[in-house]
Amino acid sequence: MKDALVLLDDAHMHPSVVQLMENMEAGNDVAEYMTDFLPMDYRFCFSVFIHYMSLRNALKASRQIVTEKKKQREQMIRKLVYPIGLMAGMCVGLLVFNLVVFPSMLKMADGFGVDLSVYVIVQKIVSVMDVCALAAAALIVPFVVICIHPSNIVSTYRFLIDRFPDNLLVQQASRDFAFFFVSCLKNGLATRDTMHILMEMKGYPLVSHIALQLDWLMEKGEGMQDAMKIIRVEQALLRFFSTACQSSCTQEMMDGYLKMTDLRTMKRIGRFTATVQLVSYGVVGAVVIAVYQVLMLPMQMLGTL
């Protein structure tokens, strides 16, 4: 540790190196001071791992988890940027067209004495849709943010799993639990220690909630497999875990479950992207047809004359 700090010592790292050296020489517990020198993403995992692993393994396990979560997050963001941007651009473009362009075109066509009652109705319908969309966004976004806040997310999870057992929140919580569970097993931790670690994952309230349920059932004498059947998680996780217990290859089956959830997520994003494209292109096509019809009205009047 001291040799590593000497190698890291430079103008930027010197204050941290000095503080670490002082704590080491004072004989302080590494769990008490090391966490303060880590990035925030590492602290949630390291602060728990350090009580069950050596410093080296705790840092290694924390890095593996943070790297994998970051990779997954970046992959999802890359996949979602296009459909979300397309949807936002469509909404903004439709709003601008309805407020600025369409009224000017109707005013121009009105100068030719053309009957525009149908197009006025269309403009009003689009205006109502815009207002409804903005109102829905203004209500839904804050509501979702409140529901998934760490202090409320467990209550939200319980409410949803009673009514929609395989909803997105339950599936994500099940995936996170399986991910942390197999990560601990890969680092040589026993199942009991793994449960204790997951229960203390305060940065991931749903993982901690599921682990607490499992630990409570196991304390009552239930086996791991039977306890997994009783707790409320995604059915796919139960099937994978049951197979893992029967075949004695827990790590491989949990890795398979994680790969399955990743493929499922990518498939859903693909369907979402296709739906957004279809709706966006349909709206653009409808706007083009409306513009063409309005522009052709004066020509039709002149042809009639």
PDB file of C-alpha atoms in Angstrom:
ATOM      1  CA  MET A   1       0.000   0.000   0.000  1.00  0.00           C
ATOM      2  CA  LYS A   2       2.755   2.453   0.918  1.00  0.00           C
ATOM      3  CA  ASP A   3       4.744   1.541  -2.182  1.00  0.00           C
ATOM      4  CA  ALA A   4       1.676   2.145  -4.327  1.00  0.00           C
ATOM      5  CA  LEU A   5       1.103   5.552  -2.707  1.00  0.00           C
ATOM      6  CA  VAL A   6       4.723   6.523  -3.355  1.00  0.00           C
ATOM      7  CA  LEU A   7       4.257   5.710  -7.042  1.00  0.00           C
ATOM      8  CA  LEU A   8       1.049   7.751  -7.175  1.00  0.00           C
ATOM      9  CA  ASP A   9       2.537  10.773  -5.415  1.00  0.00           C
ATOM     10  CA  ASP A  10       2.545  13.841  -7.677  1.00  0.00           C
ATOM     11  CA  ALA A  11       1.439  17.478  -7.465  1.00  0.00           C
ATOM     12  CA  HIS A  12      -2.200  16.571  -7.951  1.00  0.00           C
ATOM     13  CA  MET A  13      -2.295  13.511  -5.677  1.00  0.00           C
ATOM     14  CA  HIS A  14       0.106  14.723  -2.979  1.00  0.00           C
ATOM     15  CA  PRO A  15      -2.504  16.017  -0.456  1.00  0.00           C
ATOM     16  CA  SER A  16      -4.456  12.740  -0.627  1.00  0.00           C
ATOM     17  CA  VAL A  17      -1.285  10.658  -0.404  1.00  0.00           C
ATOM     18  CA  VAL A  18      -0.174  12.551   2.695  1.00  0.00           C
ATOM     19  CA  GLN A  19      -3.539  12.045   4.408  1.00  0.00           C
ATOM     20  CA  LEU A  20      -3.565   8.329   3.575  1.00  0.00           C
ATOM     21  CA  MET A  21      -0.021   7.902   4.883  1.00  0.00           C
ATOM     22  CA  GLU A  22      -0.914   9.690   8.111  1.00  0.00           C
ATOM     23  CA  ASN A  23      -3.952   7.450   8.654  1.00  0.00           C
ATOM     24  CA  MET A  24      -1.909   4.325   7.985  1.00  0.00           C
ATOM     25  CA  GLU A  25       0.885   5.362  10.340  1.00  0.00           C
ATOM     26  CA  ALA A  26      -1.682   6.208  13.031  1.00  0.00           C
ATOM     27  CA  GLY A  27      -3.071   2.673  12.739  1.00  0.00           C
ATOM     28  CA  ASN A  28      -6.586   3.799  11.861  1.00  0.00           C
ATOM     29  CA  ASP A  29      -9.038   1.281  10.444  1.00  0.00           C
ATOM     30  CA  VAL A  30      -8.936   1.398   6.655  1.00  0.00           C
ATOM     31  CA  ALA A  31     -12.752   1.193   6.532  1.00  0.00           C
ATOM     32  CA  GLU A  32     -12.970   4.504   8.401  1.00  0.00           C
ATOM     33  CA  TYR A  33     -10.829   6.670   6.133  1.00  0.00           C
ATOM     34  CA  MET A  34     -10.407   4.976   2.729  1.00  0.00           C
ATOM     35  CA  THR A  35     -13.974   5.599   1.597  1.00  0.00           C
ATOM     36  CA  ASP A  36     -13.485   9.374   1.661  1.00  0.00           C
ATOM     37  CA  PHE A  37     -10.806   9.136  -1.032  1.00  0.00           C
ATOM     38  CA  LEU A  38     -12.926   7.197  -3.515  1.00  0.00           C
ATOM     39  CA  PRO A  39     -15.321   8.498  -6.192  1.00  0.00           C
ATOM     40  CA  MET A  40     -18.954   8.586  -5.132  1.00  0.00           C
ATOM     41  CA  ASP A  41     -19.894   5.603  -7.331  1.00  0.00           C
ATOM     42  CA  TYR A  42     -17.321   3.442  -5.530  1.00  0.00           C
ATOM     43  CA  ARG A  43     -18.348   4.408  -2.008  1.00  0.00           C
ATOM     44  CA  PHE A  44     -21.694   2.555  -1.961  1.00  0.00           C
ATOM     45  CA  CYS A  45     -19.959  -0.750  -2.708  1.00  0.00           C
ATOM     46  CA  PHE A  46     -16.593  -0.272  -1.026  1.00  0.00           C
ATOM     47  CA  SER A  47     -18.031   0.855   2.310  1.00  0.00           C
ATOM     48  CA  VAL A  48     -19.766  -2.553   2.540  1.00  0.00           C
ATOM     49  CA  PHE A  49     -17.155  -4.772   0.875  1.00  0.00           C
ATOM     50  CA  ILE A  50     -14.304  -3.600   3.099  1.00  0.00           C
ATOM     51  CA  HIS A  51     -15.929  -5.321   6.105  1.00  0.00           C
ATOM     52  CA  TYR A  52     -15.893  -8.706   4.348  1.00  0.00           C
ATOM     53  CA  MET A  53     -12.839  -8.550   2.071  1.00  0.00           C
ATOM     54  CA  SER A  54      -9.260  -7.408   2.040  1.00  0.00           C
ATOM     55  CA  LEU A  55      -8.582  -3.872   0.809  1.00  0.00           C
ATOM     56  CA  ARG A  56      -7.312  -5.190  -2.527  1.00  0.00           C
ATOM     57  CA  ASN A  57     -10.369  -7.371  -3.151  1.00  0.00           C
ATOM     58  CA  ALA A  58     -12.793  -4.694  -1.948  1.00  0.00           C
ATOM     59  CA  LEU A  59     -11.328  -2.184  -4.406  1.00  0.00           C
ATOM     60  CA  LYS A  60     -11.289  -4.769  -7.190  1.00  0.00           C
ATOM     61  CA  ALA A  61     -14.904  -5.812  -6.606  1.00  0.00           C
ATOM     62  CA  SER A  62     -16.052  -2.182  -6.387  1.00  0.00           C
ATOM     63  CA  ARG A  63     -14.285  -1.343  -9.644  1.00  0.00           C
ATOM     64  CA  GLN A  64     -15.838  -4.333 -11.426  1.00  0.00           C
ATOM     65  CA  ILE A  65     -19.338  -3.387 -10.311  1.00  0.00           C
ATOM     66  CA  VAL A  66     -18.984   0.311 -11.110  1.00  0.00           C
ATOM     67  CA  THR A  67     -17.456  -0.426 -14.509  1.00  0.00           C
ATOM     68  CA  GLU A  68     -20.206  -2.882 -15.436  1.00  0.00           C
ATOM     69  CA  LYS A  69     -22.993  -0.543 -14.282  1.00  0.00           C
ATOM     70  CA  LYS A  70     -21.424   2.356 -16.167  1.00  0.00           C
ATOM     71  CA  LYS A  71     -21.108   0.241 -19.324  1.00  0.00           C
ATOM     72  CA  GLN A  72     -24.750  -0.791 -19.104  1.00  0.00           C
ATOM     73  CA  ARG A  73     -25.883   2.803 -18.494  1.00  0.00           C
ATOM     74  CA  GLU A  74     -23.865   4.190 -21.417  1.00  0.00           C
ATOM     75  CA  GLN A  75     -25.151   1.470 -23.733  1.00  0.00           C
ATOM     76  CA  MET A  76     -28.749   2.290 -22.864  1.00  0.00           C
ATOM     77  CA  ILE A  77     -28.169   6.026 -23.273  1.00  0.00           C
ATOM     78  CA  ARG A  78     -26.637   5.506 -26.721  1.00  0.00           C
ATOM     79  CA  LYS A  79     -29.629   3.417 -27.772  1.00  0.00           C
ATOM     80  CA  LEU A  80     -32.190   5.881 -26.380  1.00  0.00           C
ATOM     81  CA  VAL A  81     -30.671   9.141 -27.612  1.00  0.00           C
ATOM     82  CA  TYR A  82     -32.058   8.765 -31.144  1.00  0.00           C
ATOM     83  CA  PRO A  83     -35.705   7.851 -30.341  1.00  0.00           C
ATOM     84  CA  ILE A  84     -35.986  10.387 -27.512  1.00  0.00           C
ATOM     85  CA  GLY A  85     -34.389  13.105 -29.638  1.00  0.00           C
ATOM     86  CA  LEU A  86     -36.660  12.227 -32.551  1.00  0.00           C
ATOM     87  CA  MET A  87     -39.749  12.321 -30.336  1.00  0.00           C
ATOM     88  CA  ALA A  88     -38.747  15.623 -28.730  1.00  0.00           C
ATOM     89  CA  GLY A  89     -37.942  17.144 -32.131  1.00  0.00           C
ATOM     90  CA  MET A  90     -41.308  16.016 -33.493  1.00  0.00           C
ATOM     91  CA  CYS A  91     -43.194  17.529 -30.555  1.00  0.00           C
ATOM     92  CA  VAL A  92     -41.316  20.829 -30.720  1.00  0.00           C
ATOM     93  CA  GLY A  93     -41.625  21.010 -34.511  1.00  0.00           C
ATOM     94  CA  LEU A  94     -45.352  20.288 -34.391  1.00  0.00           C
ATOM     95  CA  LEU A  95     -45.847  22.933 -31.697  1.00  0.00           C
ATOM     96  CA  VAL A  96     -43.917  25.587 -33.657  1.00  0.00           C
ATOM     97  CA  PHE A  97     -45.723  24.695 -36.871  1.00  0.00           C
ATOM     98  CA  ASN A  98     -49.143  24.928 -35.219  1.00  0.00           C
ATOM     99  CA  LEU A  99     -48.393  28.234 -33.451  1.00  0.00           C
ATOM    100  CA  VAL A 100     -46.398  30.054 -36.149  1.00  0.00           C
ATOM    101  CA  VAL A 101     -46.529  28.504 -39.616  1.00  0.00           C
ATOM    102  CA  PHE A 102     -50.065  27.123 -39.853  1.00  0.00           C
ATOM    103  CA  PRO A 103     -51.854  30.364 -38.787  1.00  0.00           C
ATOM    104  CA  SER A 104     -49.870  32.348 -41.388  1.00  0.00           C
ATOM    105  CA  MET A 105     -50.802  29.901 -44.122  1.00  0.00           C
ATOM    106  CA  LEU A 106     -54.476  29.970 -43.140  1.00  0.00           C
ATOM    107  CA  LYS A 107     -54.429  33.755 -43.112  1.00  0.00           C
ATOM    108  CA  MET A 108     -52.931  33.785 -46.612  1.00  0.00           C
ATOM    109  CA  ALA A 109     -55.498  31.308 -47.916  1.00  0.00           C
ATOM    110  CA  ASP A 110     -58.320  33.238 -46.237  1.00  0.00           C
ATOM    111  CA  GLY A 111     -57.463  36.223 -48.422  1.00  0.00           C
ATOM    112  CA  PHE A 112     -58.717  34.256 -51.418  1.00  0.00           C
ATOM    113  CA  GLY A 113     -62.091  33.681 -49.792  1.00  0.00           C
ATOM    114  CA  VAL A 114     -61.555  29.945 -49.417  1.00  0.00           C
ATOM    115  CA  ASP A 115     -63.572  27.892 -46.915  1.00  0.00           C
ATOM    116  CA  LEU A 116     -61.065  26.978 -44.182  1.00  0.00           C
ATOM    117  CA  SER A 117     -63.440  25.588 -41.545  1.00  0.00           C
ATOM    118  CA  VAL A 118     -61.978  22.058 -41.755  1.00  0.00           C
ATOM    119  CA  TYR A 119     -58.412  23.327 -41.374  1.00  0.00           C
ATOM    120  CA  VAL A 120     -59.372  25.541 -38.434  1.00  0.00           C
ATOM    121  CA  ILE A 121     -60.826  22.472 -36.718  1.00  0.00           C
ATOM    122  CA  VAL A 122     -57.594  20.569 -37.418  1.00  0.00           C
ATOM    123  CA  GLN A 123     -55.575  23.422 -35.925  1.00  0.00           C
ATOM    124  CA  LYS A 124     -57.707  23.382 -32.778  1.00  0.00           C
ATOM    125  CA  ILE A 125     -57.354  19.608 -32.450  1.00  0.00           C
ATOM    126  CA  VAL A 126     -53.569  19.878 -32.735  1.00  0.00           C
ATOM    127  CA  SER A 127     -53.572  22.688 -30.164  1.00  0.00           C
ATOM    128  CA  VAL A 128     -55.551  20.542 -27.720  1.00  0.00           C
ATOM    129  CA  MET A 129     -53.120  17.656 -28.292  1.00  0.00           C
ATOM    130  CA  ASP A 130     -50.168  19.960 -27.606  1.00  0.00           C
ATOM    131  CA  VAL A 131     -51.726  21.225 -24.377  1.00  0.00           C
ATOM    132  CA  CYS A 132     -52.546  17.671 -23.251  1.00  0.00           C
ATOM    133  CA  ALA A 133     -49.016  16.492 -24.022  1.00  0.00           C
ATOM    134  CA  LEU A 134     -47.445  19.371 -22.075  1.00  0.00           C
ATOM    135  CA  ALA A 135     -49.837  18.870 -19.154  1.00  0.00           C
ATOM    136  CA  ALA A 136     -49.130  15.126 -19.091  1.00  0.00           C
ATOM    137  CA  ALA A 137     -45.380  15.740 -19.118  1.00  0.00           C
ATOM    138  CA  ALA A 138     -45.704  18.336 -16.356  1.00  0.00           C
ATOM    139  CA  LEU A 139     -47.645  15.884 -14.180  1.00  0.00           C
ATOM    140  CA  ILE A 140     -46.061  12.530 -15.021  1.00  0.00           C
ATOM    141  CA  VAL A 141     -42.386  13.510 -14.833  1.00  0.00           C
ATOM    142  CA  PRO A 142     -42.522  14.939 -11.260  1.00  0.00           C
ATOM    143  CA  PHE A 143     -44.734  12.018 -10.181  1.00  0.00           C
ATOM    144  CA  VAL A 144     -42.250   9.453 -11.508  1.00  0.00           C
ATOM    145  CA  VAL A 145     -39.323  11.313  -9.929  1.00  0.00           C
ATOM    146  CA  ILE A 146     -41.076  11.264  -6.555  1.00  0.00           C
ATOM    147  CA  CYS A 147     -41.994   7.572  -6.869  1.00  0.00           C
ATOM    148  CA  ILE A 148     -38.443   6.434  -7.693  1.00  0.00           C
ATOM    149  CA  HIS A 149     -36.785   8.631  -5.066  1.00  0.00           C
ATOM    150  CA  PRO A 150     -34.712   6.414  -2.711  1.00  0.00           C
ATOM    151  CA  SER A 151     -37.028   7.191   0.197  1.00  0.00           C
ATOM    152  CA  ASN A 152     -40.136   6.111  -1.764  1.00  0.00           C
ATOM    153  CA  ILE A 153     -38.914   3.501  -4.235  1.00  0.00           C
ATOM    154  CA  VAL A 154     -39.470   0.503  -1.930  1.00  0.00           C
ATOM    155  CA  SER A 155     -43.102   1.525  -1.353  1.00  0.00           C
ATOM    156  CA  THR A 156     -43.508   2.006  -5.100  1.00  0.00           C
ATOM    157  CA  TYR A 157     -42.007  -1.445  -5.657  1.00  0.00           C
ATOM    158  CA  ARG A 158     -44.449  -3.077  -3.228  1.00  0.00           C
ATOM    159  CA  PHE A 159     -47.416  -1.277  -4.770  1.00  0.00           C
ATOM    160  CA  LEU A 160     -46.515  -2.241  -8.328  1.00  0.00           C
ATOM    161  CA  ILE A 161     -45.567  -5.869  -7.697  1.00  0.00           C
ATOM    162  CA  ASP A 162     -48.994  -6.557  -6.150  1.00  0.00           C
ATOM    163  CA  ARG A 163     -50.725  -5.296  -9.299  1.00  0.00           C
ATOM    164  CA  PHE A 164     -48.182  -5.779 -12.097  1.00  0.00           C
ATOM    165  CA  PRO A 165     -45.811  -8.606 -11.066  1.00  0.00           C
ATOM    166  CA  ASP A 166     -43.472  -8.243 -14.051  1.00  0.00           C
ATOM    167  CA  ASN A 167     -43.372  -4.475 -14.507  1.00  0.00           C
ATOM    168  CA  LEU A 168     -40.193  -2.621 -15.485  1.00  0.00           C
ATOM    169  CA  LEU A 169     -39.278  -1.603 -11.927  1.00  0.00           C
ATOM    170  CA  VAL A 170     -39.565  -5.187 -10.670  1.00  0.00           C
ATOM    171  CA  GLN A 171     -37.489  -6.459 -13.580  1.00  0.00           C
ATOM    172  CA  GLN A 172     -34.769  -3.858 -13.003  1.00  0.00           C
ATOM    173  CA  ALA A 173     -34.689  -4.558  -9.260  1.00  0.00           C
ATOM    174  CA  SER A 174     -34.427  -8.295  -9.940  1.00  0.00           C
ATOM    175  CA  ARG A 175     -31.594  -7.700 -12.383  1.00  0.00           C
ATOM    176  CA  ASP A 176     -29.710  -5.498  -9.917  1.00  0.00           C
ATOM    177  CA  PHE A 177     -30.095  -8.103  -7.194  1.00  0.00           C
ATOM    178  CA  ALA A 178     -28.819 -10.893  -9.467  1.00  0.00           C
ATOM    179  CA  PHE A 179     -25.940  -8.693 -10.627  1.00  0.00           C
ATOM    180  CA  PHE A 180     -24.720  -7.898  -7.102  1.00  0.00           C
ATOM    181  CA  PHE A 181     -25.353 -11.457  -5.952  1.00  0.00           C
ATOM    182  CA  VAL A 182     -23.212 -13.040  -8.665  1.00  0.00           C
ATOM    183  CA  SER A 183     -20.558 -10.324  -8.294  1.00  0.00           C
ATOM    184  CA  CYS A 184     -20.126 -11.280  -4.637  1.00  0.00           C
ATOM    185  CA  LEU A 185     -19.992 -14.984  -5.464  1.00  0.00           C
ATOM    186  CA  LYS A 186     -17.311 -14.366  -8.090  1.00  0.00           C
ATOM    187  CA  ASN A 187     -15.201 -12.722  -5.396  1.00  0.00           C
ATOM    188  CA  GLY A 188     -15.303 -15.861  -3.260  1.00  0.00           C
ATOM    189  CA  LEU A 189     -17.880 -14.743  -0.695  1.00  0.00           C
ATOM    190  CA  ALA A 190     -20.169 -17.218   1.014  1.00  0.00           C
ATOM    191  CA  THR A 191     -23.921 -16.961   0.509  1.00  0.00           C
ATOM    192  CA  ARG A 192     -24.500 -15.711   4.081  1.00  0.00           C
ATOM    193  CA  ASP A 193     -21.884 -12.960   3.729  1.00  0.00           C
ATOM    194  CA  THR A 194     -23.346 -12.077   0.340  1.00  0.00           C
ATOM    195  CA  MET A 195     -26.783 -11.598   1.910  1.00  0.00           C
ATOM    196  CA  HIS A 196     -25.320  -9.359   4.597  1.00  0.00           C
ATOM    197  CA  ILE A 197     -23.522  -7.266   1.967  1.00  0.00           C
ATOM    198  CA  LEU A 198     -26.652  -6.866  -0.143  1.00  0.00           C
ATOM    199  CA  MET A 199     -28.706  -5.904   2.902  1.00  0.00           C
ATOM    200  CA  GLU A 200     -26.277  -3.069   3.587  1.00  0.00           C
ATOM    201  CA  MET A 201     -26.388  -1.713   0.004  1.00  0.00           C
ATOM    202  CA  LYS A 202     -28.112   1.526   0.977  1.00  0.00           C
ATOM    203  CA  GLY A 203     -27.246   3.052  -2.384  1.00  0.00           C
ATOM    204  CA  TYR A 204     -29.530   0.440  -3.980  1.00  0.00           C
ATOM    205  CA  PRO A 205     -32.683   0.332  -1.800  1.00  0.00           C
ATOM    206  CA  LEU A 206     -34.463  -2.354  -3.826  1.00  0.00           C
ATOM    207  CA  VAL A 207     -31.466  -4.706  -3.703  1.00  0.00           C
ATOM    208  CA  SER A 208     -31.322  -4.200   0.056  1.00  0.00           C
ATOM    209  CA  HIS A 209     -35.092  -4.800   0.326  1.00  0.00           C
ATOM    210  CA  ILE A 210     -34.949  -8.106  -1.571  1.00  0.00           C
ATOM    211  CA  ALA A 211     -31.922  -9.247   0.448  1.00  0.00           C
ATOM    212  CA  LEU A 212     -33.700  -8.407   3.712  1.00  0.00           C
ATOM    213  CA  GLN A 213     -36.678 -10.531   2.649  1.00  0.00           C
ATOM    214  CA  LEU A 214     -34.405 -13.440   1.789  1.00  0.00           C
ATOM    215  CA  ASP A 215     -32.425 -13.171   5.008  1.00  0.00           C
ATOM    216  CA  TRP A 216     -35.613 -13.059   7.092  1.00  0.00           C
ATOM    217  CA  LEU A 217     -36.917 -16.229   5.454  1.00  0.00           C
ATOM    218  CA  MET A 218     -33.581 -17.996   5.789  1.00  0.00           C
ATOM    219  CA  GLU A 219     -33.440 -17.068   9.478  1.00  0.00           C
ATOM    220  CA  LYS A 220     -36.817 -18.815   9.843  1.00  0.00           C
ATOM    221  CA  GLY A 221     -35.253 -21.974   8.445  1.00  0.00           C
ATOM    222  CA  GLU A 222     -36.194 -21.743   4.775  1.00  0.00           C
ATOM    223  CA  GLY A 223     -33.631 -22.912   2.248  1.00  0.00           C
ATOM    224  CA  MET A 224     -32.249 -20.489  -0.304  1.00  0.00           C
ATOM    225  CA  GLN A 225     -34.255 -22.021  -3.147  1.00  0.00           C
ATOM    226  CA  ASP A 226     -37.523 -22.062  -1.177  1.00  0.00           C
ATOM    227  CA  ALA A 227     -36.933 -18.512   0.064  1.00  0.00           C
ATOM    228  CA  MET A 228     -36.442 -17.293  -3.516  1.00  0.00           C
ATOM    229  CA  LYS A 229     -39.830 -18.779  -4.422  1.00  0.00           C
ATOM    230  CA  ILE A 230     -41.558 -16.935  -1.590  1.00  0.00           C
ATOM    231  CA  ILE A 231     -40.111 -13.445  -2.059  1.00  0.00           C
ATOM    232  CA  ARG A 232     -41.599 -11.183  -4.706  1.00  0.00           C
ATOM    233  CA  VAL A 233     -39.208 -10.787  -7.635  1.00  0.00           C
ATOM    234  CA  GLU A 234     -39.409 -11.316 -11.383  1.00  0.00           C
ATOM    235  CA  GLN A 235     -40.589 -14.789 -12.358  1.00  0.00           C
ATOM    236  CA  ALA A 236     -37.729 -15.206 -14.815  1.00  0.00           C
ATOM    237  CA  LEU A 237     -35.208 -14.770 -11.987  1.00  0.00           C
ATOM    238  CA  LEU A 238     -37.000 -17.450  -9.967  1.00  0.00           C
ATOM    239  CA  ARG A 239     -36.825 -19.880 -12.886  1.00  0.00           C
ATOM    240  CA  PHE A 240     -33.119 -19.237 -13.469  1.00  0.00           C
ATOM    241  CA  PHE A 241     -32.325 -19.486  -9.771  1.00  0.00           C
ATOM    242  CA  SER A 242     -34.291 -22.712  -9.369  1.00  0.00           C
ATOM    243  CA  THR A 243     -32.371 -24.228 -12.275  1.00  0.00           C
ATOM    244  CA  ALA A 244     -29.113 -22.978 -10.751  1.00  0.00           C
ATOM    245  CA  CYS A 245     -29.856 -24.709  -7.435  1.00  0.00           C
ATOM    246  CA  GLN A 246     -30.713 -27.983  -9.156  1.00  0.00           C
ATOM    247  CA  SER A 247     -27.643 -27.938 -11.390  1.00  0.00           C
ATOM    248  CA  SER A 248     -25.159 -26.510  -8.838  1.00  0.00           C
ATOM    249  CA  CYS A 249     -23.916 -23.856 -11.272  1.00  0.00           C
ATOM    250  CA  THR A 250     -25.232 -20.661  -9.701  1.00  0.00           C
ATOM    251  CA  GLN A 251     -22.716 -18.277 -11.254  1.00  0.00           C
ATOM    252  CA  GLU A 252     -23.255 -19.547 -14.789  1.00  0.00           C
ATOM    253  CA  MET A 253     -27.049 -19.434 -14.493  1.00  0.00           C
ATOM    254  CA  MET A 254     -27.030 -15.948 -12.986  1.00  0.00           C
ATOM    255  CA  ASP A 255     -24.733 -14.775 -15.784  1.00  0.00           C
ATOM    256  CA  GLY A 256     -27.224 -16.290 -18.224  1.00  0.00           C
ATOM    257  CA  TYR A 257     -30.073 -14.435 -16.536  1.00  0.00           C
ATOM    258  CA  LEU A 258     -28.172 -11.152 -16.779  1.00  0.00           C
ATOM    259  CA  LYS A 259     -27.483 -11.710 -20.478  1.00  0.00           C
ATOM    260  CA  MET A 260     -31.152 -12.516 -21.028  1.00  0.00           C
ATOM    261  CA  THR A 261     -32.251  -9.294 -19.309  1.00  0.00           C
ATOM    262  CA  ASP A 262     -29.773  -7.256 -21.366  1.00  0.00           C
ATOM    263  CA  LEU A 263     -31.080  -8.771 -24.610  1.00  0.00           C
ATOM    264  CA  ARG A 264     -34.645  -8.158 -23.479  1.00  0.00           C
ATOM    265  CA  THR A 265     -33.869  -4.532 -22.713  1.00  0.00           C
ATOM    266  CA  MET A 266     -32.240  -3.992 -26.104  1.00  0.00           C
ATOM    267  CA  LYS A 267     -35.249  -5.605 -27.794  1.00  0.00           C
ATOM    268  CA  ARG A 268     -37.614  -3.273 -25.961  1.00  0.00           C
ATOM    269  CA  ILE A 269     -35.544  -0.261 -26.898  1.00  0.00           C
ATOM    270  CA  GLY A 270     -35.640  -1.443 -30.514  1.00  0.00           C
ATOM    271  CA  ARG A 271     -39.444  -1.692 -30.417  1.00  0.00           C
ATOM    272  CA  PHE A 272     -39.670   1.722 -28.761  1.00  0.00           C
ATOM    273  CA  THR A 273     -37.421   3.212 -31.447  1.00  0.00           C
ATOM    274  CA  ALA A 274     -39.489   1.653 -34.249  1.00  0.00           C
ATOM    275  CA  THR A 275     -42.722   2.956 -32.691  1.00  0.00           C
ATOM    276  CA  VAL A 276     -41.333   6.471 -32.310  1.00  0.00           C
ATOM    277  CA  GLN A 277     -40.098   6.424 -35.896  1.00  0.00           C
ATOM    278  CA  LEU A 278     -43.482   5.254 -37.176  1.00  0.00           C
ATOM    279  CA  VAL A 279     -45.397   7.901 -35.232  1.00  0.00           C
ATOM    280  CA  SER A 280     -42.921  10.677 -36.089  1.00  0.00           C
ATOM    281  CA  TYR A 281     -42.883   9.904 -39.799  1.00  0.00           C
ATOM    282  CA  GLY A 282     -46.682   9.611 -39.777  1.00  0.00           C
ATOM    283  CA  VAL A 283     -47.031  13.036 -38.147  1.00  0.00           C
ATOM    284  CA  VAL A 284     -44.527  14.581 -40.558  1.00  0.00           C
ATOM    285  CA  GLY A 285     -46.423  13.039 -43.468  1.00  0.00           C
ATOM    286  CA  ALA A 286     -49.724  14.419 -42.166  1.00  0.00           C
ATOM    287  CA  VAL A 287     -48.164  17.889 -41.792  1.00  0.00           C
ATOM    288  CA  VAL A 288     -46.786  17.775 -45.334  1.00  0.00           C
ATOM    289  CA  ILE A 289     -50.203  16.777 -46.711  1.00  0.00           C
ATOM    290  CA  ALA A 290     -51.904  19.568 -44.730  1.00  0.00           C
ATOM    291  CA  VAL A 291     -49.393  22.140 -45.990  1.00  0.00           C
ATOM    292  CA  TYR A 292     -49.845  20.943 -49.551  1.00  0.00           C
ATOM    293  CA  GLN A 293     -53.634  21.117 -49.284  1.00  0.00           C
ATOM    294  CA  VAL A 294     -53.570  24.647 -47.838  1.00  0.00           C
ATOM    295  CA  LEU A 295     -51.136  25.864 -50.475  1.00  0.00           C
ATOM    296  CA  MET A 296     -53.263  24.359 -53.231  1.00  0.00           C
ATOM    297  CA  LEU A 297     -56.477  26.055 -52.085  1.00  0.00           C
ATOM    298  CA  PRO A 298     -55.740  29.387 -53.843  1.00  0.00           C
ATOM    299  CA  MET A 299     -54.773  27.473 -56.992  1.00  0.00           C
ATOM    300  CA  GLN A 300     -58.052  25.565 -56.886  1.00  0.00           C
ATOM    301  CA  MET A 301     -59.953  28.844 -56.507  1.00  0.00           C
ATOM    302  CA  LEU A 302     -58.130  30.358 -59.468  1.00  0.00           C
ATOM    303  CA  GLY A 303     -58.853  27.226 -61.521  1.00  0.00           C
ATOM    304  CA  THR A 304     -62.538  27.525 -60.664  1.00  0.00           C
ATOM    305  CA  LEU A 305     -62.564  31.188 -61.737  1.00  0.00           C
TER     306      LEU A 305
END
